[in-house]
PDB file of C-alpha atoms in Angstrom:
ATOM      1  CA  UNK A   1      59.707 -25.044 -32.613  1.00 58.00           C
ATOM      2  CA  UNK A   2      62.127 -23.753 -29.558  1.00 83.00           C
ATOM      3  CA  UNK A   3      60.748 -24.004 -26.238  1.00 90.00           C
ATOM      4  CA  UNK A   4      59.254 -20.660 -24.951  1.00 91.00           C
ATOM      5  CA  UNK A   5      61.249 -18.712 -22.281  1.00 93.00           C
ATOM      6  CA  UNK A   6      58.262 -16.555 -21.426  1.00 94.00           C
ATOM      7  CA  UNK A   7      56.669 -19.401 -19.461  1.00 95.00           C
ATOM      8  CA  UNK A   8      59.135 -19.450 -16.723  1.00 97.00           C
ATOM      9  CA  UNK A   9      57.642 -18.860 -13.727  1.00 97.00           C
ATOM     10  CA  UNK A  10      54.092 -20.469 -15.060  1.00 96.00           C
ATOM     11  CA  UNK A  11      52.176 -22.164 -12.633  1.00 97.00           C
ATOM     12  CA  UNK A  12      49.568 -24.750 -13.717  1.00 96.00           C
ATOM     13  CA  UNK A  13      46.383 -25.065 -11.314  1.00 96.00           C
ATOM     14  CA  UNK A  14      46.094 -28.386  -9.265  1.00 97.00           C
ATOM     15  CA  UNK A  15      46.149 -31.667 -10.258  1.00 96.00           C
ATOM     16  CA  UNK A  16      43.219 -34.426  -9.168  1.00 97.00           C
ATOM     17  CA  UNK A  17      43.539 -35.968  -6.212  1.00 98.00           C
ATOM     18  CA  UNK A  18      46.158 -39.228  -6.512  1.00 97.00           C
ATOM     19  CA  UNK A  19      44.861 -41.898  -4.172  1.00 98.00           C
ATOM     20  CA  UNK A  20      48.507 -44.019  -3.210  1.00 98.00           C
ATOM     21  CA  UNK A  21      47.645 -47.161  -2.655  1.00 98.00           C
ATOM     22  CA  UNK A  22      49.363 -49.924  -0.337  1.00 98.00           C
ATOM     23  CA  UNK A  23      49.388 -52.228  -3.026  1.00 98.00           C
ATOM     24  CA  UNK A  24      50.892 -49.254  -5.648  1.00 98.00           C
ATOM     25  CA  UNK A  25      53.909 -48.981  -3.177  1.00 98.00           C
ATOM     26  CA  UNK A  26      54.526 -52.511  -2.573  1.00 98.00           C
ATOM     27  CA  UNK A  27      54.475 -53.266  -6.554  1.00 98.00           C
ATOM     28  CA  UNK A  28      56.882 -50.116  -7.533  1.00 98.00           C
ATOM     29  CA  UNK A  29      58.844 -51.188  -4.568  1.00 98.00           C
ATOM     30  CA  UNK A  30      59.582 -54.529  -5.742  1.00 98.00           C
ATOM     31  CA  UNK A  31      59.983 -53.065  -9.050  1.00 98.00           C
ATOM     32  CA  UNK A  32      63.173 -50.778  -7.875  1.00 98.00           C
ATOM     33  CA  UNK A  33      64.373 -53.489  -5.757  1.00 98.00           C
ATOM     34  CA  UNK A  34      63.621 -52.129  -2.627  1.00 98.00           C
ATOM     35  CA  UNK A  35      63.585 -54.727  -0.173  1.00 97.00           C
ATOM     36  CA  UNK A  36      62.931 -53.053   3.434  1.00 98.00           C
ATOM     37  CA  UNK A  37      60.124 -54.426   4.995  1.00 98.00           C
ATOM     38  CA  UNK A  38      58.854 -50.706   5.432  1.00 98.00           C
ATOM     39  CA  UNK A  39      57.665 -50.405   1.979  1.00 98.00           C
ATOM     40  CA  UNK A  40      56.066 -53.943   1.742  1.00 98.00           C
ATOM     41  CA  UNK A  41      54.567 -54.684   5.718  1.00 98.00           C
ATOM     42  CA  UNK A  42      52.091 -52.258   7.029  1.00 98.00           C
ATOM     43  CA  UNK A  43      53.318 -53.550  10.364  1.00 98.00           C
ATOM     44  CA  UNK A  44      56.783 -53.067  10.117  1.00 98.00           C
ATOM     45  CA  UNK A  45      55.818 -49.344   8.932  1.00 98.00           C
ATOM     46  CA  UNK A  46      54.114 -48.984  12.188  1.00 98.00           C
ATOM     47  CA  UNK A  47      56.501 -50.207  13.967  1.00 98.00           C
ATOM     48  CA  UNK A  48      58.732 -47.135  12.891  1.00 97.00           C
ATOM     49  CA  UNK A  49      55.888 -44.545  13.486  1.00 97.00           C
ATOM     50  CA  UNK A  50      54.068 -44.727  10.195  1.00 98.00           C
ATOM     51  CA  UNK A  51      50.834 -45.236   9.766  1.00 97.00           C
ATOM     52  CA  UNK A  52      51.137 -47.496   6.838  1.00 98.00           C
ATOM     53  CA  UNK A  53      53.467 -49.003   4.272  1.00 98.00           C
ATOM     54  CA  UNK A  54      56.158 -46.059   3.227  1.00 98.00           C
ATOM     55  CA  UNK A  55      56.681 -45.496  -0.454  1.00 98.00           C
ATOM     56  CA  UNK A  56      60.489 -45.743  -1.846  1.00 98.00           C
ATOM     57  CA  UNK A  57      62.138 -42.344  -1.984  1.00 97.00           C
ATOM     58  CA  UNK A  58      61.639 -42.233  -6.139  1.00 96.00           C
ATOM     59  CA  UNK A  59      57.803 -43.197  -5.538  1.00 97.00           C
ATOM     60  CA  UNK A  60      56.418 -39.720  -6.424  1.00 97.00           C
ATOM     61  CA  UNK A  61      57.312 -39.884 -10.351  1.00 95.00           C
ATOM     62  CA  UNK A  62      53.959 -42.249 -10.463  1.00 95.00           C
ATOM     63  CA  UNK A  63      52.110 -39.040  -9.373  1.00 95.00           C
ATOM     64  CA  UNK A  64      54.168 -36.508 -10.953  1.00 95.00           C
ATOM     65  CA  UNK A  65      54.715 -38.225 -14.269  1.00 91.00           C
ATOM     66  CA  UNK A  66      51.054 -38.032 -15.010  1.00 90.00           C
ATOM     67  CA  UNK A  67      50.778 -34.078 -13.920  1.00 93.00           C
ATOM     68  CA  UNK A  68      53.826 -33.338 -16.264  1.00 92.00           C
ATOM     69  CA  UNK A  69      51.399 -33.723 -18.785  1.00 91.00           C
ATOM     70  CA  UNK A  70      49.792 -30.158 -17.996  1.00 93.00           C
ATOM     71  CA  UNK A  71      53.460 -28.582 -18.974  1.00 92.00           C
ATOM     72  CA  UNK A  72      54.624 -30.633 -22.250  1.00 88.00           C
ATOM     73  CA  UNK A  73      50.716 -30.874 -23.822  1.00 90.00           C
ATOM     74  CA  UNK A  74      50.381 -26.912 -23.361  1.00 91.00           C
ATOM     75  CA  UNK A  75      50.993 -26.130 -27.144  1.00 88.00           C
ATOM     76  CA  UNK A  76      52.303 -22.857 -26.557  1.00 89.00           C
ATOM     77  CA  UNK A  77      55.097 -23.909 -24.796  1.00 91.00           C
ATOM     78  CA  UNK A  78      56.611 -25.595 -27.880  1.00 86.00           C
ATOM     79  CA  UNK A  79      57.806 -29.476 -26.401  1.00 90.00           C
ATOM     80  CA  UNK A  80      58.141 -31.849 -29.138  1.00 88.00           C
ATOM     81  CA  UNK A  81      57.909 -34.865 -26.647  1.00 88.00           C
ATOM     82  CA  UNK A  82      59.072 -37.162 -29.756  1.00 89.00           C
ATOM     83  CA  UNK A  83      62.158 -35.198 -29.053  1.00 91.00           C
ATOM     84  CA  UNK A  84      62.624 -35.016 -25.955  1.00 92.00           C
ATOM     85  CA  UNK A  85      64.707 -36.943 -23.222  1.00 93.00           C
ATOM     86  CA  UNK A  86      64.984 -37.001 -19.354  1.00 93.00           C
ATOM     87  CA  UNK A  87      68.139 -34.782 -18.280  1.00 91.00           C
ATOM     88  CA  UNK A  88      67.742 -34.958 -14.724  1.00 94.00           C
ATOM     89  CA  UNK A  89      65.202 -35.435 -11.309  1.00 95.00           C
ATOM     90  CA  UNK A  90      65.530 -34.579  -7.251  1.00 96.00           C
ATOM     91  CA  UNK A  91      63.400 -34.622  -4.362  1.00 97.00           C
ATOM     92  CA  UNK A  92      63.217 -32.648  -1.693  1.00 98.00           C
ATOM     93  CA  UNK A  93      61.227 -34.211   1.645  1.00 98.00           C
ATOM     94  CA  UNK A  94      59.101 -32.918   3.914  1.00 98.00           C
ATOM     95  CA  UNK A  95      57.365 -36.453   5.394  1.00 97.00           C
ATOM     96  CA  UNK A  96      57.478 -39.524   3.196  1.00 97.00           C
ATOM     97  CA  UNK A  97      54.710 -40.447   0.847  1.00 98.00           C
ATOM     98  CA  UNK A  98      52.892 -43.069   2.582  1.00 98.00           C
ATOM     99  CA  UNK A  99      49.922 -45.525   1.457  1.00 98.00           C
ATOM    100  CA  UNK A 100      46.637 -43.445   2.261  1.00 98.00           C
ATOM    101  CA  UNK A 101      47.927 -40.350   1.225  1.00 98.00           C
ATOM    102  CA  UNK A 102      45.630 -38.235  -1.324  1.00 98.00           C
ATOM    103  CA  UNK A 103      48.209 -36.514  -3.136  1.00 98.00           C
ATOM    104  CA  UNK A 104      47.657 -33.335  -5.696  1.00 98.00           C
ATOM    105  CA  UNK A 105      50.558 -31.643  -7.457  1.00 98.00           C
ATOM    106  CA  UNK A 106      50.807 -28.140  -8.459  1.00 98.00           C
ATOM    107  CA  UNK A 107      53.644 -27.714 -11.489  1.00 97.00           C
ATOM    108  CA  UNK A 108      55.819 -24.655 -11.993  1.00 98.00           C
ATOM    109  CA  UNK A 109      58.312 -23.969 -14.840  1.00 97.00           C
ATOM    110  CA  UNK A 110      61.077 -22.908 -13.207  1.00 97.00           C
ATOM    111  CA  UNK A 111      63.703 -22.250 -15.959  1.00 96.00           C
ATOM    112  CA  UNK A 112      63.707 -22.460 -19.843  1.00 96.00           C
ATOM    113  CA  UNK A 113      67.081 -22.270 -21.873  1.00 94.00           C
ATOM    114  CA  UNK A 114      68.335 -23.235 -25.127  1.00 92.00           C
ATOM    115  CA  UNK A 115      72.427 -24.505 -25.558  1.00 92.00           C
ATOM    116  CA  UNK A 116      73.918 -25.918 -29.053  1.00 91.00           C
ATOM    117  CA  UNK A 117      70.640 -25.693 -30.365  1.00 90.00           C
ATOM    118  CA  UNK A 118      68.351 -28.050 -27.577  1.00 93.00           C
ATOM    119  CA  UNK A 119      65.719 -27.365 -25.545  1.00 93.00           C
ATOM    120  CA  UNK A 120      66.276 -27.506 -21.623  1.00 95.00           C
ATOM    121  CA  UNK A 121      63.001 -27.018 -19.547  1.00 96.00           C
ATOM    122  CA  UNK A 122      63.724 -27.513 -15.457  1.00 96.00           C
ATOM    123  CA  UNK A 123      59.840 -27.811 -13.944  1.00 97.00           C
ATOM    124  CA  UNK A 124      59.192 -27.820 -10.139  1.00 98.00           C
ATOM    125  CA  UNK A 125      56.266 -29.773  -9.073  1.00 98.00           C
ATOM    126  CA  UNK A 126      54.956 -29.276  -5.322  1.00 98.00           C
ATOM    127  CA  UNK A 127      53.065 -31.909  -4.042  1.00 98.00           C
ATOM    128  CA  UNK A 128      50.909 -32.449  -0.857  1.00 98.00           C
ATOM    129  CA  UNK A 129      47.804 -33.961   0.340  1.00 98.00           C
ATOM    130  CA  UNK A 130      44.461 -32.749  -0.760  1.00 98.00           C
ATOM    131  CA  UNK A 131      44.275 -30.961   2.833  1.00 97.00           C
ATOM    132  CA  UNK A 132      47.483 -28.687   2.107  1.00 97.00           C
ATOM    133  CA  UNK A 133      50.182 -30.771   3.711  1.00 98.00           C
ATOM    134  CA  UNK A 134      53.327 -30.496   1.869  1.00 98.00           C
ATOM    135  CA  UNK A 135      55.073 -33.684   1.130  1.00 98.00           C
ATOM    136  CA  UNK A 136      57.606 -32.996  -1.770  1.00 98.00           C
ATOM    137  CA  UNK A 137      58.923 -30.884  -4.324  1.00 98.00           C
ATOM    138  CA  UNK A 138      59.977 -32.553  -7.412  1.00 98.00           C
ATOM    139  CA  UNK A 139      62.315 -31.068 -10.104  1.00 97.00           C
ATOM    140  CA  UNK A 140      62.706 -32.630 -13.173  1.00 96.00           C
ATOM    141  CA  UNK A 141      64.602 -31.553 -16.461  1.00 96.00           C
ATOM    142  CA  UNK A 142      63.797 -32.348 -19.726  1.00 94.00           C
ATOM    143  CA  UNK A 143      65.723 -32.134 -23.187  1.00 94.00           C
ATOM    144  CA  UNK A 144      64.577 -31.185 -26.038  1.00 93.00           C
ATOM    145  CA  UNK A 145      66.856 -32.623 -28.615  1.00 93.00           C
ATOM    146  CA  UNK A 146      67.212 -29.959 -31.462  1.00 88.00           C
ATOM    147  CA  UNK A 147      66.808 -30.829 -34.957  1.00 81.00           C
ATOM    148  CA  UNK A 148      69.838 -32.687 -36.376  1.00 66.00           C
TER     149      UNK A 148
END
């Protein structure tokens, strides 16, 4: 089944609120190797202005991985996710996620297209805090490998 170009432009509704926790931060920090004292000592995050430990820049795919789910379990769309591989992610700041945050993310397809017979599917996801504040967009790309 090909993906479905009609669903470009689709917006999903809002996720649940994502609660980021100091102790998420420091554990997917150390996981990516990031060392600065920022992401582990609440302290040295104040120090710089912040109110508490700052997540690494990649941080967000713990929240947005989970509200991709909206996009490739719609059936309509047509994602095989036993087919499919990651093609490509950004970011795009407005403040840094930081521990205390309540996040929600809002997904958008923003492009659909098929080349030498795969799937492409390039989703947008905006997230903020539960009060409106942007914090990020998010675009990720998927492929759907064709049949071989």
């Amino acid at each position: 089944m090909s993906l479905d170009p009609s669903f470009v432009g689709r917006t999903y509704p809002p996720t649940a609120p994502y609660q980021v926790g100091r102790e998420k931060i420091r554990e997917f920090a150390t996981a990516v190797g990031a060392t600065d004292p920022v992401h582990h000592d609440p302290e040295a995050a104040r120090a710089l202005g912040h109110p508490d430990v700052v997540a690494p820049p990649t941080f967000p795919v713990v929240v947005t991985m989970s509200a991709s789910r909206q996009i490739v379990e719609d059936p309509a769309l047509g994602v095989d996710y036993s087919r499919v591989v990651h093609g490509d992610q950004r970011f795009a700041y407005t403040r840094p996620v930081v521990a205390g945050d309540e996040l929600v993310c809002v997904n958008t397809i923003e492009e659909v297209t098929t080349r030498g017979g795969h799937g492409f599917l390039t989703t947008r996801t905006d997230v903020s805090t539960v009060d409106g504040e942007p914090v990020v967009a998010v675009w990720s790309k998927i492929v759907v490998r064709g049949e071989a």
